[in-house]
PDB file of C-alpha atoms in Angstrom:
ATOM      1  CA  MET A1394     112.016  89.129  95.623  1.00  0.00           C
ATOM      2  CA  ASN A1395     109.568  89.597  92.722  1.00  0.00           C
ATOM      3  CA  ILE A1396     107.730  92.872  92.315  1.00  0.00           C
ATOM      4  CA  VAL A1397     104.002  92.260  91.750  1.00  0.00           C
ATOM      5  CA  ASN A1398     100.692  94.201  91.866  1.00  0.00           C
ATOM      6  CA  PHE A1399     102.619  97.477  92.200  1.00  0.00           C
ATOM      7  CA  THR A1400     100.265 100.481  91.864  1.00  0.00           C
ATOM      8  CA  PRO A1401     102.530 103.516  92.389  1.00  0.00           C
ATOM      9  CA  LEU A1402     100.128 106.154  91.055  1.00  0.00           C
ATOM     10  CA  SER A1403      97.030 105.269  93.102  1.00  0.00           C
ATOM     11  CA  ALA A1404      99.302 104.712  96.116  1.00  0.00           C
ATOM     12  CA  LEU A1405     100.830 108.166  95.723  1.00  0.00           C
ATOM     13  CA  ILE A1406      97.456 109.893  95.177  1.00  0.00           C
ATOM     14  CA  GLY A1407      95.940 108.051  98.156  1.00  0.00           C
ATOM     15  CA  GLY A1408      98.990 108.982 100.234  1.00  0.00           C
ATOM     16  CA  ILE A1409      98.711 112.658  99.269  1.00  0.00           C
ATOM     17  CA  THR A1410      95.023 112.545 100.282  1.00  0.00           C
ATOM     18  CA  ILE A1411      95.959 111.073 103.669  1.00  0.00           C
ATOM     19  CA  GLY A1412      98.743 113.649 104.117  1.00  0.00           C
ATOM     20  CA  PHE A1413      96.234 116.413 103.441  1.00  0.00           C
ATOM     21  CA  ALA A1414      93.954 115.073 106.203  1.00  0.00           C
ATOM     22  CA  VAL A1415      96.918 114.907 108.618  1.00  0.00           C
ATOM     23  CA  PHE A1416      97.852 118.484 107.737  1.00  0.00           C
ATOM     24  CA  LEU A1417      94.280 119.788 108.261  1.00  0.00           C
ATOM     25  CA  PHE A1418      93.953 118.026 111.622  1.00  0.00           C
ATOM     26  CA  PHE A1419      97.207 119.658 112.703  1.00  0.00           C
ATOM     27  CA  ILE A1420      96.579 123.216 111.574  1.00  0.00           C
ATOM     28  CA  PHE A1421      92.904 123.404 112.557  1.00  0.00           C
ATOM     29  CA  ASN A1422      92.762 121.214 115.673  1.00  0.00           C
ATOM     30  CA  GLY A1423      96.415 121.286 116.677  1.00  0.00           C
ATOM     31  CA  ARG A1424      96.729 117.535 116.844  1.00  0.00           C
ATOM     32  CA  MET A1425      98.764 114.790 115.287  1.00  0.00           C
ATOM     33  CA  THR A1426      96.804 112.160 113.419  1.00  0.00           C
ATOM     34  CA  GLY A1427      97.357 108.661 114.702  1.00  0.00           C
ATOM     35  CA  VAL A1428      94.423 106.324 114.395  1.00  0.00           C
ATOM     36  CA  SER A1429      95.494 104.068 117.287  1.00  0.00           C
ATOM     37  CA  GLY A1430      95.840 107.140 119.514  1.00  0.00           C
ATOM     38  CA  ILE A1431      92.507 108.594 118.441  1.00  0.00           C
ATOM     39  CA  ALA A1432      90.690 105.266 118.851  1.00  0.00           C
ATOM     40  CA  SER A1433      92.184 104.430 122.236  1.00  0.00           C
ATOM     41  CA  SER A1434      91.685 107.992 123.558  1.00  0.00           C
ATOM     42  CA  PHE A1435      88.066 107.720 122.548  1.00  0.00           C
ATOM     43  CA  LEU A1436      87.845 104.554 124.649  1.00  0.00           C
ATOM     44  CA  ILE A1437      89.739 105.599 127.756  1.00  0.00           C
ATOM     45  CA  SER A1438      89.838 109.399 127.962  1.00  0.00           C
ATOM     46  CA  LYS A1439      87.208 112.114 128.353  1.00  0.00           C
ATOM     47  CA  ASN A1440      89.389 114.709 126.631  1.00  0.00           C
ATOM     48  CA  ASN A1441      88.276 115.433 123.080  1.00  0.00           C
ATOM     49  CA  ARG A1442      86.002 112.399 123.155  1.00  0.00           C
ATOM     50  CA  ILE A1443      83.522 113.847 120.647  1.00  0.00           C
ATOM     51  CA  ASP A1444      86.344 114.924 118.321  1.00  0.00           C
ATOM     52  CA  ASN A1445      87.817 111.449 118.454  1.00  0.00           C
ATOM     53  CA  LEU A1446      84.471 109.778 117.859  1.00  0.00           C
ATOM     54  CA  LEU A1447      83.749 112.055 114.896  1.00  0.00           C
ATOM     55  CA  PHE A1448      87.132 111.277 113.370  1.00  0.00           C
ATOM     56  CA  LEU A1449      86.431 107.540 113.642  1.00  0.00           C
ATOM     57  CA  ILE A1450      82.960 107.971 112.147  1.00  0.00           C
ATOM     58  CA  GLY A1451      84.534 109.992 109.317  1.00  0.00           C
ATOM     59  CA  LEU A1452      87.016 107.209 108.727  1.00  0.00           C
ATOM     60  CA  MET A1453      84.109 104.827 108.196  1.00  0.00           C
ATOM     61  CA  LEU A1454      82.191 107.345 106.055  1.00  0.00           C
ATOM     62  CA  GLY A1455      85.195 107.791 103.730  1.00  0.00           C
ATOM     63  CA  PRO A1456      84.633 104.492 101.922  1.00  0.00           C
ATOM     64  CA  PHE A1457      80.906 105.302 101.573  1.00  0.00           C
ATOM     65  CA  PHE A1458      81.648 108.671  99.942  1.00  0.00           C
ATOM     66  CA  TYR A1459      84.211 107.090  97.651  1.00  0.00           C
ATOM     67  CA  ASN A1460      81.709 104.460  96.646  1.00  0.00           C
ATOM     68  CA  PHE A1461      78.949 107.014  96.143  1.00  0.00           C
ATOM     69  CA  PHE A1462      80.983 109.323  93.900  1.00  0.00           C
ATOM     70  CA  THR A1463      82.970 106.812  91.886  1.00  0.00           C
ATOM     71  CA  LYS A1464      80.522 103.892  91.823  1.00  0.00           C
ATOM     72  CA  HIS A1465      83.536 101.635  92.311  1.00  0.00           C
ATOM     73  CA  LYS A1466      82.918  98.648  94.501  1.00  0.00           C
ATOM     74  CA  ILE A1467      85.504  98.385  97.270  1.00  0.00           C
ATOM     75  CA  GLU A1468      86.713  94.853  97.703  1.00  0.00           C
ATOM     76  CA  ILE A1469      88.762  93.579 100.593  1.00  0.00           C
ATOM     77  CA  LEU A1470      89.926  90.097 101.387  1.00  0.00           C
ATOM     78  CA  ILE A1471      90.496  88.736 104.884  1.00  0.00           C
ATOM     79  CA  THR A1472      90.992  84.998 105.031  1.00  0.00           C
ATOM     80  CA  ASN A1473      92.189  84.509 108.600  1.00  0.00           C
ATOM     81  CA  SER A1474      90.551  82.277 111.194  1.00  0.00           C
ATOM     82  CA  LEU A1475      88.592  83.823 114.044  1.00  0.00           C
ATOM     83  CA  PHE A1476      91.324  82.825 116.477  1.00  0.00           C
ATOM     84  CA  LEU A1477      94.058  84.536 114.468  1.00  0.00           C
ATOM     85  CA  LEU A1478      91.939  87.685 114.052  1.00  0.00           C
ATOM     86  CA  ILE A1479      91.528  87.949 117.817  1.00  0.00           C
ATOM     87  CA  ILE A1480      95.231  87.370 118.510  1.00  0.00           C
ATOM     88  CA  ALA A1481      96.259  89.865 115.816  1.00  0.00           C
ATOM     89  CA  GLY A1482      93.748  92.479 117.006  1.00  0.00           C
ATOM     90  CA  LEU A1483      94.965  92.143 120.587  1.00  0.00           C
ATOM     91  CA  LEU A1484      98.620  92.435 119.535  1.00  0.00           C
ATOM     92  CA  VAL A1485      97.899  95.519 117.433  1.00  0.00           C
ATOM     93  CA  GLY A1486      95.934  97.117 120.291  1.00  0.00           C
ATOM     94  CA  LEU A1487      98.585  96.341 122.899  1.00  0.00           C
ATOM     95  CA  GLY A1488     101.584  97.097 120.694  1.00  0.00           C
ATOM     96  CA  THR A1489     100.419 100.427 119.293  1.00  0.00           C
ATOM     97  CA  ARG A1490      99.540 101.732 122.766  1.00  0.00           C
ATOM     98  CA  ILE A1491     102.755 100.513 124.397  1.00  0.00           C
ATOM     99  CA  SER A1492     104.855 102.106 121.658  1.00  0.00           C
ATOM    100  CA  GLY A1493     102.553 105.129 121.293  1.00  0.00           C
ATOM    101  CA  GLY A1494     101.681 104.892 117.620  1.00  0.00           C
ATOM    102  CA  CYS A1495     100.779 102.884 114.535  1.00  0.00           C
ATOM    103  CA  THR A1496     101.305 103.187 110.798  1.00  0.00           C
ATOM    104  CA  SER A1497      99.686 106.630 110.780  1.00  0.00           C
ATOM    105  CA  GLY A1498     100.924 107.969 114.133  1.00  0.00           C
ATOM    106  CA  HIS A1499     104.549 106.892 113.839  1.00  0.00           C
ATOM    107  CA  GLY A1500     104.748 106.151 110.101  1.00  0.00           C
ATOM    108  CA  ILE A1501     103.230 109.370 108.747  1.00  0.00           C
ATOM    109  CA  SER A1502     102.764 111.996 111.488  1.00  0.00           C
ATOM    110  CA  GLY A1503     105.924 111.064 113.400  1.00  0.00           C
ATOM    111  CA  MET A1504     108.194 110.539 110.414  1.00  0.00           C
ATOM    112  CA  GLY A1505     106.829 113.751 108.874  1.00  0.00           C
ATOM    113  CA  ARG A1506     107.998 115.570 112.027  1.00  0.00           C
ATOM    114  CA  PHE A1507     111.394 113.835 111.678  1.00  0.00           C
ATOM    115  CA  SER A1508     110.893 112.266 115.126  1.00  0.00           C
ATOM    116  CA  LEU A1509     113.684 109.757 115.776  1.00  0.00           C
ATOM    117  CA  ARG A1510     111.334 107.761 118.036  1.00  0.00           C
ATOM    118  CA  SER A1511     108.859 107.354 115.211  1.00  0.00           C
ATOM    119  CA  ILE A1512     111.511 106.490 112.635  1.00  0.00           C
ATOM    120  CA  ILE A1513     112.798 103.715 114.925  1.00  0.00           C
ATOM    121  CA  ALA A1514     109.243 102.486 115.643  1.00  0.00           C
ATOM    122  CA  THR A1515     108.403 102.390 111.919  1.00  0.00           C
ATOM    123  CA  VAL A1516     111.564 100.471 111.044  1.00  0.00           C
ATOM    124  CA  ILE A1517     110.827  97.947 113.811  1.00  0.00           C
ATOM    125  CA  PHE A1518     107.163  97.304 113.040  1.00  0.00           C
ATOM    126  CA  MET A1519     107.865  97.006 109.330  1.00  0.00           C
ATOM    127  CA  ALA A1520     110.790  94.651 109.867  1.00  0.00           C
ATOM    128  CA  VAL A1521     108.827  92.522 112.337  1.00  0.00           C
ATOM    129  CA  GLY A1522     105.785  92.544 110.023  1.00  0.00           C
ATOM    130  CA  ILE A1523     107.957  91.379 107.114  1.00  0.00           C
ATOM    131  CA  LEU A1524     109.524  88.689 109.310  1.00  0.00           C
ATOM    132  CA  THR A1525     106.064  87.556 110.480  1.00  0.00           C
ATOM    133  CA  VAL A1526     104.859  87.154 106.891  1.00  0.00           C
ATOM    134  CA  PHE A1527     108.103  85.358 106.003  1.00  0.00           C
ATOM    135  CA  ILE A1528     107.607  82.859 108.827  1.00  0.00           C
ATOM    136  CA  LYS A1529     103.884  82.503 108.027  1.00  0.00           C
ATOM    137  CA  ASN A1530     104.769  81.483 104.473  1.00  0.00           C
ATOM    138  CA  PHE A1531     106.696  78.519 105.836  1.00  0.00           C
ATOM    139  CA  VAL A1532     104.150  77.305 108.372  1.00  0.00           C
TER     140      VAL A1532
ATOM    141  CA  MET B 399      84.037 123.967 114.248  1.00  0.00           C
ATOM    142  CA  SER B 400      86.825 121.710 115.521  1.00  0.00           C
ATOM    143  CA  LYS B 401      84.318 118.867 115.596  1.00  0.00           C
ATOM    144  CA  LEU B 402      83.442 119.394 111.962  1.00  0.00           C
ATOM    145  CA  VAL B 403      87.160 119.364 111.136  1.00  0.00           C
ATOM    146  CA  SER B 404      87.573 116.059 112.990  1.00  0.00           C
ATOM    147  CA  LEU B 405      84.758 114.487 110.996  1.00  0.00           C
ATOM    148  CA  PHE B 406      86.077 115.939 107.729  1.00  0.00           C
ATOM    149  CA  CYS B 407      89.659 114.783 108.403  1.00  0.00           C
ATOM    150  CA  GLY B 408      88.375 111.294 109.149  1.00  0.00           C
ATOM    151  CA  ILE B 409      86.460 111.238 105.866  1.00  0.00           C
ATOM    152  CA  ILE B 410      89.449 112.475 103.823  1.00  0.00           C
ATOM    153  CA  PHE B 411      91.750 109.993 105.590  1.00  0.00           C
ATOM    154  CA  GLY B 412      89.295 107.174 104.860  1.00  0.00           C
ATOM    155  CA  ILE B 413      89.029 108.145 101.185  1.00  0.00           C
ATOM    156  CA  GLY B 414      92.846 108.130 100.997  1.00  0.00           C
ATOM    157  CA  LEU B 415      92.898 104.604 102.392  1.00  0.00           C
ATOM    158  CA  VAL B 416      90.455 103.484  99.701  1.00  0.00           C
ATOM    159  CA  ILE B 417      92.253 105.239  96.796  1.00  0.00           C
ATOM    160  CA  SER B 418      95.586 103.745  97.869  1.00  0.00           C
ATOM    161  CA  GLU B 419      93.872 100.357  98.493  1.00  0.00           C
ATOM    162  CA  MET B 420      95.483 100.232 101.933  1.00  0.00           C
ATOM    163  CA  ILE B 421      91.997  99.439 103.239  1.00  0.00           C
ATOM    164  CA  ASN B 422      92.548  95.964 101.771  1.00  0.00           C
ATOM    165  CA  PRO B 423      94.706  93.778 104.075  1.00  0.00           C
ATOM    166  CA  GLU B 424      95.628  91.639 101.067  1.00  0.00           C
ATOM    167  CA  LYS B 425      97.384  94.686  99.572  1.00  0.00           C
ATOM    168  CA  VAL B 426      99.223  95.412 102.840  1.00  0.00           C
ATOM    169  CA  LEU B 427     100.311  91.780 103.146  1.00  0.00           C
ATOM    170  CA  GLY B 428     101.729  92.147  99.628  1.00  0.00           C
ATOM    171  CA  PHE B 429     103.964  94.888 100.976  1.00  0.00           C
ATOM    172  CA  LEU B 430     105.029  92.799 103.963  1.00  0.00           C
ATOM    173  CA  ASN B 431     105.817  89.853 101.671  1.00  0.00           C
ATOM    174  CA  PHE B 432     109.183  91.437 100.977  1.00  0.00           C
ATOM    175  CA  PHE B 433     111.014  88.163 100.407  1.00  0.00           C
ATOM    176  CA  GLY B 434     108.311  86.736  98.126  1.00  0.00           C
ATOM    177  CA  ASN B 435     106.009  88.526  95.695  1.00  0.00           C
ATOM    178  CA  TRP B 436     106.586  92.070  96.881  1.00  0.00           C
ATOM    179  CA  ASP B 437     104.167  94.961  96.308  1.00  0.00           C
ATOM    180  CA  PRO B 438     106.009  98.221  97.186  1.00  0.00           C
ATOM    181  CA  SER B 439     102.828 100.377  96.987  1.00  0.00           C
ATOM    182  CA  LEU B 440     102.702 101.124 100.733  1.00  0.00           C
ATOM    183  CA  VAL B 441     106.038 102.958 100.499  1.00  0.00           C
ATOM    184  CA  PHE B 442     104.473 105.304  97.950  1.00  0.00           C
ATOM    185  CA  VAL B 443     101.491 105.930 100.229  1.00  0.00           C
ATOM    186  CA  MET B 444     103.835 107.013 103.014  1.00  0.00           C
ATOM    187  CA  ILE B 445     105.920 109.153 100.653  1.00  0.00           C
ATOM    188  CA  GLY B 446     102.755 110.819  99.319  1.00  0.00           C
ATOM    189  CA  ALA B 447     101.464 111.577 102.807  1.00  0.00           C
ATOM    190  CA  ILE B 448     104.808 112.808 104.133  1.00  0.00           C
ATOM    191  CA  ILE B 449     105.558 115.127 101.177  1.00  0.00           C
ATOM    192  CA  VAL B 450     102.280 116.910 101.865  1.00  0.00           C
ATOM    193  CA  PHE B 451     102.317 116.952 105.652  1.00  0.00           C
ATOM    194  CA  SER B 452     105.999 117.392 106.490  1.00  0.00           C
ATOM    195  CA  PRO B 453     106.759 120.743 104.767  1.00  0.00           C
ATOM    196  CA  MET B 454     103.508 122.237 106.075  1.00  0.00           C
ATOM    197  CA  TYR B 455     104.256 121.025 109.595  1.00  0.00           C
ATOM    198  CA  HIS B 456     107.737 122.510 109.625  1.00  0.00           C
ATOM    199  CA  LEU B 457     106.460 125.755 108.143  1.00  0.00           C
ATOM    200  CA  LEU B 458     103.655 126.152 110.698  1.00  0.00           C
ATOM    201  CA  LYS B 459     104.852 124.393 113.864  1.00  0.00           C
ATOM    202  CA  ASN B 460     105.954 127.620 115.571  1.00  0.00           C
ATOM    203  CA  LYS B 461     102.599 129.299 115.229  1.00  0.00           C
ATOM    204  CA  GLU B 462     101.036 130.295 118.523  1.00  0.00           C
ATOM    205  CA  LYS B 463      97.906 128.223 118.271  1.00  0.00           C
ATOM    206  CA  PRO B 464      95.898 126.168 115.803  1.00  0.00           C
ATOM    207  CA  ILE B 465      92.872 127.726 114.115  1.00  0.00           C
ATOM    208  CA  PHE B 466      90.060 126.098 116.122  1.00  0.00           C
ATOM    209  CA  LYS B 467      91.692 125.074 119.419  1.00  0.00           C
ATOM    210  CA  GLU B 468      93.454 126.995 122.175  1.00  0.00           C
ATOM    211  CA  SER B 469      96.790 125.228 121.816  1.00  0.00           C
ATOM    212  CA  PHE B 470      98.738 122.642 119.879  1.00  0.00           C
ATOM    213  CA  THR B 471      98.949 119.215 121.439  1.00  0.00           C
ATOM    214  CA  HIS B 472     102.698 118.850 121.067  1.00  0.00           C
ATOM    215  CA  LEU B 473     104.231 115.477 121.622  1.00  0.00           C
ATOM    216  CA  ASN B 474     107.259 115.782 123.851  1.00  0.00           C
ATOM    217  CA  ASN B 475     108.146 112.155 124.345  1.00  0.00           C
ATOM    218  CA  LYS B 476     111.584 111.677 122.806  1.00  0.00           C
ATOM    219  CA  LYS B 477     112.546 108.592 124.774  1.00  0.00           C
ATOM    220  CA  ILE B 478     113.860 105.638 122.843  1.00  0.00           C
ATOM    221  CA  ASP B 479     113.003 103.016 125.455  1.00  0.00           C
ATOM    222  CA  LYS B 480     111.902  99.452 126.016  1.00  0.00           C
ATOM    223  CA  ASN B 481     108.250 100.430 125.471  1.00  0.00           C
ATOM    224  CA  LEU B 482     108.971 101.740 122.004  1.00  0.00           C
ATOM    225  CA  ILE B 483     110.822  98.618 120.949  1.00  0.00           C
ATOM    226  CA  ILE B 484     108.540  96.021 122.576  1.00  0.00           C
ATOM    227  CA  GLY B 485     105.355  97.818 121.505  1.00  0.00           C
ATOM    228  CA  SER B 486     106.447  98.244 117.897  1.00  0.00           C
ATOM    229  CA  SER B 487     107.462  94.580 117.754  1.00  0.00           C
ATOM    230  CA  LEU B 488     104.095  93.368 119.109  1.00  0.00           C
ATOM    231  CA  PHE B 489     102.325  95.629 116.635  1.00  0.00           C
ATOM    232  CA  GLY B 490     104.501  94.272 113.808  1.00  0.00           C
ATOM    233  CA  ILE B 491     103.526  90.677 114.644  1.00  0.00           C
ATOM    234  CA  GLY B 492      99.796  91.499 114.728  1.00  0.00           C
ATOM    235  CA  TRP B 493     100.096  93.515 111.513  1.00  0.00           C
ATOM    236  CA  GLY B 494     101.913  90.701 109.731  1.00  0.00           C
ATOM    237  CA  LEU B 495      99.423  88.057 110.875  1.00  0.00           C
ATOM    238  CA  VAL B 496      96.357  89.663 109.279  1.00  0.00           C
ATOM    239  CA  GLY B 497      97.520  92.760 107.377  1.00  0.00           C
ATOM    240  CA  LEU B 498      95.325  95.153 109.337  1.00  0.00           C
ATOM    241  CA  CYS B 499      96.518  98.212 111.238  1.00  0.00           C
ATOM    242  CA  PRO B 500      94.186 100.572 113.154  1.00  0.00           C
ATOM    243  CA  GLY B 501      93.272 102.999 110.318  1.00  0.00           C
ATOM    244  CA  PRO B 502      92.241 100.452 107.696  1.00  0.00           C
ATOM    245  CA  ALA B 503      90.666  98.243 110.396  1.00  0.00           C
ATOM    246  CA  VAL B 504      88.267 101.008 111.488  1.00  0.00           C
ATOM    247  CA  ALA B 505      87.613 102.201 107.916  1.00  0.00           C
ATOM    248  CA  SER B 506      86.802  98.685 106.733  1.00  0.00           C
ATOM    249  CA  LEU B 507      83.973  98.447 109.278  1.00  0.00           C
ATOM    250  CA  ALA B 508      82.081 100.496 106.680  1.00  0.00           C
ATOM    251  CA  LEU B 509      82.117  97.453 104.407  1.00  0.00           C
ATOM    252  CA  PHE B 510      80.312  95.361 107.046  1.00  0.00           C
ATOM    253  CA  ASN B 511      83.135  92.882 107.037  1.00  0.00           C
ATOM    254  CA  LYS B 512      82.727  90.448 109.925  1.00  0.00           C
ATOM    255  CA  SER B 513      86.453  89.685 110.148  1.00  0.00           C
ATOM    256  CA  SER B 514      87.442  93.326 110.518  1.00  0.00           C
ATOM    257  CA  ALA B 515      84.747  93.774 113.184  1.00  0.00           C
ATOM    258  CA  VAL B 516      86.261  90.920 115.238  1.00  0.00           C
ATOM    259  CA  PHE B 517      89.710  92.425 114.760  1.00  0.00           C
ATOM    260  CA  VAL B 518      88.581  95.909 115.844  1.00  0.00           C
ATOM    261  CA  ILE B 519      86.891  94.568 118.989  1.00  0.00           C
ATOM    262  CA  ALA B 520      90.055  92.657 119.935  1.00  0.00           C
ATOM    263  CA  MET B 521      92.110  95.778 119.212  1.00  0.00           C
ATOM    264  CA  PHE B 522      89.947  97.850 121.571  1.00  0.00           C
ATOM    265  CA  VAL B 523      90.367  95.167 124.229  1.00  0.00           C
ATOM    266  CA  GLY B 524      94.124  95.569 123.678  1.00  0.00           C
ATOM    267  CA  PHE B 525      93.887  99.362 124.132  1.00  0.00           C
ATOM    268  CA  TYR B 526      91.934  98.845 127.328  1.00  0.00           C
ATOM    269  CA  LEU B 527      94.379  96.272 128.713  1.00  0.00           C
ATOM    270  CA  VAL B 528      97.276  98.698 128.287  1.00  0.00           C
ATOM    271  CA  LYS B 529      95.350 101.236 130.355  1.00  0.00           C
ATOM    272  CA  LEU B 530      94.043  98.688 132.875  1.00  0.00           C
ATOM    273  CA  LEU B 531      97.374  96.971 133.506  1.00  0.00           C
ATOM    274  CA  ASP B 532      99.299 100.223 133.165  1.00  0.00           C
ATOM    275  CA  LEU B 533     101.664  98.494 130.741  1.00  0.00           C
ATOM    276  CA  ARG B 534     103.293 101.668 129.506  1.00  0.00           C
ATOM    277  CA  THR B 535     104.517 102.883 132.871  1.00  0.00           C
ATOM    278  CA  GLN B 536     105.401  99.468 134.197  1.00  0.00           C
ATOM    279  CA  ALA B 537     107.847  98.761 131.408  1.00  0.00           C
ATOM    280  CA  ARG B 538     109.535 102.112 131.906  1.00  0.00           C
TER     281      ARG B 538
END
């Protein structure tokens, strides 16, 4: 293991910002923030549909606001083939709904509540993610 | 008002993803490349979020109701079952393949990235399949 590209300060500040959003959603709307839950509820459930849609729209507006106020260009890199993107998207959709949470739902909201379920889920998806990347590096 | 809060929380969450660079799958894959060139940043994102949310949650969780809704949506599922393990594993594979999880995937649509759009559509198909095939209850 070599440590590279480590940006602890921006990671911590970004994390605190996310934690603040999770806290506000809880105390004002009484809900846990999990993006997979919010997105899939928007798709399949009538309950809170407008709330869920607005959260998702906000999530997309966030980068615009950041860009507008800081003038920083946001760069992302995705190099995967179309086929792999579809497989990965399907697995993420299926997996997060079968286990009831993703990086935000289990990793932040659930772990923040000290939920054993979420701690186990987070350990598993991180370990499997690390294993997947490890195998990918050999193929 | 609750609708305004939802929009606002989404915006703040999205800004957090940009500041922490978690919106970039390349950065997330750096974290998952634990046995190679490892970038531990994602751990700090989670620590940052949890140190803000966790104390406030434990301080306020016994309140009668949230400010803009009639009741808290408390999650009562405590079961450590097959669903939890299989689902988390499937998610881990998908996450490791591309480096996108639901939050960053949706947020990155704002950048008009074609790849993330394909991913998000496939992800929604996945959500729908779980509902359609009733995968959660069947595995129970």
